[in-house]
Short mmCIF file of C-alpha atoms in Angstrom, two decimals:
data_model
loop_
_atom_site.label_atom_id
_atom_site.label_comp_id
_atom_site.label_asym_id
_atom_site.label_seq_id
_atom_site.Cartn_x
_atom_site.Cartn_y
_atom_site.Cartn_z
CA UNK A 11 -39.80 49.21 95.13
CA UNK A 12 -43.11 46.91 95.80
CA UNK A 13 -41.74 44.08 98.07
CA UNK A 14 -43.61 41.69 99.76
CA UNK A 15 -41.86 39.15 101.83
CA UNK A 16 -43.10 36.59 103.84
CA UNK A 17 -42.45 34.34 106.93
CA UNK A 18 -41.87 31.68 107.51
CA UNK A 19 -40.48 29.81 104.02
CA UNK A 20 -41.29 26.87 104.89
CA UNK A 21 -43.15 25.01 108.35
CA UNK A 22 -43.41 21.51 109.02
CA UNK A 23 -45.78 21.02 111.86
CA UNK A 24 -47.61 18.36 113.31
CA UNK A 25 -51.71 17.46 113.24
CA UNK A 26 -53.45 19.43 115.62
CA UNK A 27 -50.99 22.41 116.41
CA UNK A 28 -51.56 26.03 114.72
CA UNK A 29 -49.30 27.75 112.82
CA UNK A 30 -49.10 31.20 111.82
CA UNK A 31 -47.51 33.01 108.68
CA UNK A 32 -46.93 36.55 108.25
CA UNK A 33 -46.92 38.48 105.02
CA UNK A 34 -45.28 41.85 105.21
CA UNK A 35 -45.43 44.81 102.47
CA UNK A 36 -41.60 46.13 102.79
CA UNK A 37 -41.28 49.69 100.99
CA UNK A 38 -45.11 50.19 100.57
CA UNK A 39 -48.38 50.80 102.81
CA UNK A 40 -51.14 48.20 101.86
CA UNK A 41 -54.65 48.76 103.05
CA UNK A 42 -55.50 45.30 101.10
CA UNK A 43 -53.55 42.01 101.07
CA UNK A 44 -54.76 38.45 100.13
CA UNK A 45 -54.36 35.05 100.81
CA UNK A 46 -54.26 32.45 98.07
CA UNK A 47 -53.60 28.94 98.24
CA UNK A 48 -51.66 26.99 95.72
CA UNK A 49 -51.59 23.01 95.40
CA UNK A 50 -48.78 21.37 93.23
CA UNK A 51 -49.38 22.06 89.54
CA UNK A 52 -52.30 24.20 90.09
CA UNK A 53 -53.48 28.12 89.64
CA UNK A 54 -53.73 29.92 93.11
CA UNK A 55 -57.19 29.94 94.89
CA UNK A 56 -58.17 33.04 96.49
CA UNK A 57 -58.84 32.24 100.13
CA UNK A 58 -59.83 35.79 101.56
CA UNK A 59 -59.21 39.72 101.36
CA UNK A 60 -57.66 41.36 103.99
CA UNK A 61 -58.49 44.74 104.78
CA UNK A 62 -56.19 46.65 107.66
CA UNK A 63 -58.63 47.68 110.63
CA UNK A 64 -61.64 45.65 109.87
CA UNK A 65 -62.48 42.09 109.38
CA UNK A 66 -61.52 39.76 106.65
CA UNK A 67 -63.84 38.61 103.79
CA UNK A 68 -63.49 34.95 102.64
CA UNK A 69 -64.33 33.30 99.86
CA UNK A 70 -66.96 30.51 99.68
CA UNK A 71 -66.11 27.43 100.99
CA UNK A 72 -62.94 28.44 102.96
CA UNK A 73 -63.67 28.37 106.72
CA UNK A 74 -62.91 31.51 108.41
CA UNK A 75 -62.38 29.49 111.84
CA UNK A 76 -59.81 27.38 110.52
CA UNK A 77 -58.09 30.26 108.65
CA UNK A 78 -57.78 33.32 111.13
CA UNK A 79 -56.88 36.53 109.17
CA UNK A 80 -55.37 39.48 111.16
CA UNK A 81 -54.46 42.73 109.41
CA UNK A 82 -53.47 44.51 112.19
CA UNK A 83 -51.24 46.97 110.67
CA UNK A 84 -50.84 49.03 107.01
CA UNK A 85 -47.64 46.84 106.51
CA UNK A 86 -48.41 43.04 108.35
CA UNK A 87 -51.34 40.76 107.94
CA UNK A 88 -51.02 37.26 109.10
CA UNK A 89 -52.95 34.11 108.70
CA UNK A 90 -52.98 31.35 111.20
CA UNK A 91 -54.07 27.57 110.35
CA UNK A 92 -55.51 26.38 113.28
CA UNK A 93 -55.58 23.13 114.41
CA UNK A 94 -53.83 21.87 111.55
CA UNK A 95 -54.24 18.58 109.44
CA UNK A 96 -52.68 16.78 106.49
CA UNK A 97 -55.17 17.94 104.23
CA UNK A 98 -54.04 21.73 105.03
CA UNK A 99 -50.67 20.87 103.61
CA UNK A 100 -50.00 23.49 100.63
CA UNK A 101 -48.45 26.13 99.47
CA UNK A 102 -50.02 29.64 100.40
CA UNK A 103 -48.96 32.61 99.32
CA UNK A 104 -49.95 36.26 99.87
CA UNK A 105 -50.06 39.02 98.11
CA UNK A 106 -50.52 42.88 98.64
CA UNK A 107 -52.46 45.49 96.50
CA UNK A 108 -50.11 48.90 95.59
CA UNK A 109 -50.86 51.41 93.32
CA UNK A 110 -49.26 49.64 90.87
CA UNK A 111 -51.22 46.64 90.77
CA UNK A 112 -50.71 43.61 93.11
CA UNK A 113 -47.41 42.16 94.13
CA UNK A 114 -46.77 38.21 95.61
CA UNK A 115 -44.95 37.31 98.50
CA UNK A 116 -42.49 34.58 97.81
CA UNK A 117 -44.82 31.70 99.64
CA UNK A 118 -45.07 29.45 102.63
CA UNK A 119 -44.58 25.63 102.09
CA UNK A 120 -46.46 23.86 104.86
CA UNK A 121 -46.34 20.45 105.51
CA UNK A 122 -48.56 18.90 108.37
CA UNK A 123 -47.69 15.54 109.28
CA UNK B 19 -68.23 34.97 89.38
CA UNK B 20 -65.67 35.35 86.77
CA UNK B 21 -64.26 32.65 84.98
CA UNK B 22 -61.09 32.40 83.35
CA UNK B 23 -59.58 30.17 81.14
CA UNK B 24 -56.33 29.74 80.01
CA UNK B 25 -54.28 27.88 76.97
CA UNK B 26 -52.11 25.96 76.26
CA UNK B 27 -51.97 24.07 79.81
CA UNK B 28 -48.51 23.38 78.45
CA UNK B 29 -46.20 24.87 75.87
CA UNK B 30 -42.74 23.83 74.47
CA UNK B 31 -40.80 25.82 72.13
CA UNK B 32 -37.66 26.38 70.80
CA UNK B 33 -34.96 28.97 71.71
CA UNK B 34 -35.52 32.03 69.66
CA UNK B 35 -39.11 31.09 69.26
CA UNK B 36 -42.10 33.02 70.00
CA UNK B 37 -44.26 31.91 72.87
CA UNK B 38 -48.20 32.99 72.66
CA UNK B 39 -50.59 32.19 75.70
CA UNK B 40 -53.95 33.09 75.94
CA UNK B 41 -57.29 33.93 78.50
CA UNK B 42 -60.90 34.26 78.17
CA UNK B 43 -63.10 35.58 80.29
CA UNK B 44 -66.01 36.14 81.11
CA UNK B 45 -67.86 39.11 82.70
CA UNK B 46 -67.49 42.33 80.42
CA UNK B 47 -67.39 44.71 83.33
CA UNK B 48 -63.67 43.67 83.97
CA UNK B 49 -61.18 46.26 83.72
CA UNK B 50 -57.57 44.92 84.20
CA UNK B 51 -55.46 42.13 83.12
CA UNK B 52 -52.09 41.28 84.52
CA UNK B 53 -49.69 38.50 83.65
CA UNK B 54 -47.65 36.74 86.47
CA UNK B 55 -44.69 34.37 86.03
CA UNK B 56 -44.10 31.81 88.71
CA UNK B 57 -41.10 30.01 89.50
CA UNK B 58 -40.66 26.48 91.03
CA UNK B 59 -41.02 27.20 94.73
CA UNK B 60 -41.69 30.87 94.63
CA UNK B 61 -44.58 33.81 94.32
CA UNK B 62 -45.84 35.02 91.28
CA UNK B 63 -44.75 38.24 89.60
CA UNK B 64 -45.98 40.92 87.72
CA UNK B 65 -44.20 40.68 84.27
CA UNK B 66 -46.72 43.04 82.54
CA UNK B 67 -50.46 44.23 82.65
CA UNK B 68 -52.95 46.07 80.54
CA UNK B 69 -55.86 48.11 81.28
CA UNK B 70 -59.65 47.83 79.47
CA UNK B 71 -58.89 51.28 77.98
CA UNK B 72 -55.72 49.90 75.82
CA UNK B 73 -55.66 47.10 73.21
CA UNK B 74 -52.00 46.42 73.51
CA UNK B 75 -48.82 47.17 75.78
CA UNK B 76 -45.56 46.32 75.05
CA UNK B 77 -42.26 45.75 77.31
CA UNK B 78 -39.16 44.31 75.61
CA UNK B 79 -39.81 41.21 74.47
CA UNK B 80 -43.10 41.06 76.20
CA UNK B 81 -46.42 42.50 74.90
CA UNK B 82 -49.85 41.72 75.88
CA UNK B 83 -53.07 42.25 73.38
CA UNK B 84 -56.55 42.86 74.94
CA UNK B 85 -59.83 41.94 72.89
CA UNK B 86 -62.84 43.57 74.90
CA UNK B 87 -64.98 42.67 72.01
CA UNK B 88 -64.40 39.14 72.69
CA UNK B 89 -63.01 39.08 75.77
CA UNK B 90 -59.83 37.70 75.71
CA UNK B 91 -56.17 38.61 76.05
CA UNK B 92 -53.07 37.18 75.25
CA UNK B 93 -49.54 36.81 75.70
CA UNK B 94 -46.60 37.21 73.50
CA UNK B 95 -43.07 36.45 74.43
CA UNK B 96 -40.98 36.79 71.39
CA UNK B 97 -37.11 35.70 71.30
CA UNK B 98 -37.89 33.03 73.76
CA UNK B 99 -34.62 32.30 76.25
CA UNK B 100 -34.15 29.48 78.29
CA UNK B 101 -34.80 31.59 81.38
CA UNK B 102 -38.66 32.55 80.22
CA UNK B 103 -39.05 28.85 81.21
CA UNK B 104 -41.78 29.25 84.18
CA UNK B 105 -45.48 28.62 84.80
CA UNK B 106 -47.24 31.60 83.24
CA UNK B 107 -50.62 32.93 85.31
CA UNK B 108 -53.17 35.68 83.61
CA UNK B 109 -55.64 37.43 85.96
CA UNK B 110 -58.43 39.02 85.63
CA UNK B 111 -59.22 42.38 88.08
CA UNK B 112 -56.50 40.95 90.38
CA UNK B 113 -58.33 38.01 92.06
CA UNK B 114 -59.39 35.41 89.61
CA UNK B 115 -56.30 33.35 88.01
CA UNK B 116 -56.46 31.03 84.99
CA UNK B 117 -55.31 27.57 85.20
CA UNK B 118 -51.30 28.59 84.36
CA UNK B 119 -49.33 27.23 81.52
CA UNK B 120 -46.03 25.62 82.07
CA UNK B 121 -43.75 27.14 79.37
CA UNK B 122 -40.45 25.27 78.50
CA UNK B 123 -37.71 27.03 76.08
CA UNK B 124 -35.43 24.67 74.81
CA UNK B 125 -31.97 25.64 74.45
#
């Protein structure tokens, strides 16, 4: 139990395009999901907390208009990187909060050319 | 906000030896202390956690100890195996992560 999936697992896009990443809790419902960003050999940095049916809460320094989060159902949250630029290239990881704790997706590697 | 420090940043041990990773935190109101294992190119996986009303928890070769007075908690891995090699992260209250420890177990 407590499986979280992410799609796509990797994506390469041109500068200026938008990319959507999906995070799904497969066998449980999650009213709260988190989005993290991880640079090579660094720790996870919390970007935002996604709450089902309400607006996401963004961490200081994270542009909400750049990183759009939608948590439309109890099993799905999406992160859209708008007008992506090379500096947005990173490993994006979501997690879903279950009764037993926080469970992470496998991550999405975004490369912006 | 919460400040989480993790040491060491890298740790190399011989197969069969024990490994200990330590984290300190700043907010005395923190209640939940999980440890995650992350393999290359994958998301973190919860390996063990402890809550503030418990001082120690063990699961086979893995144990976590918590000292609330000193505000630190540690991950202990005994009888290490090469497949234990990964990056380990501590976290506090689910959202604040330590910088990570790269553990290498040499066969």
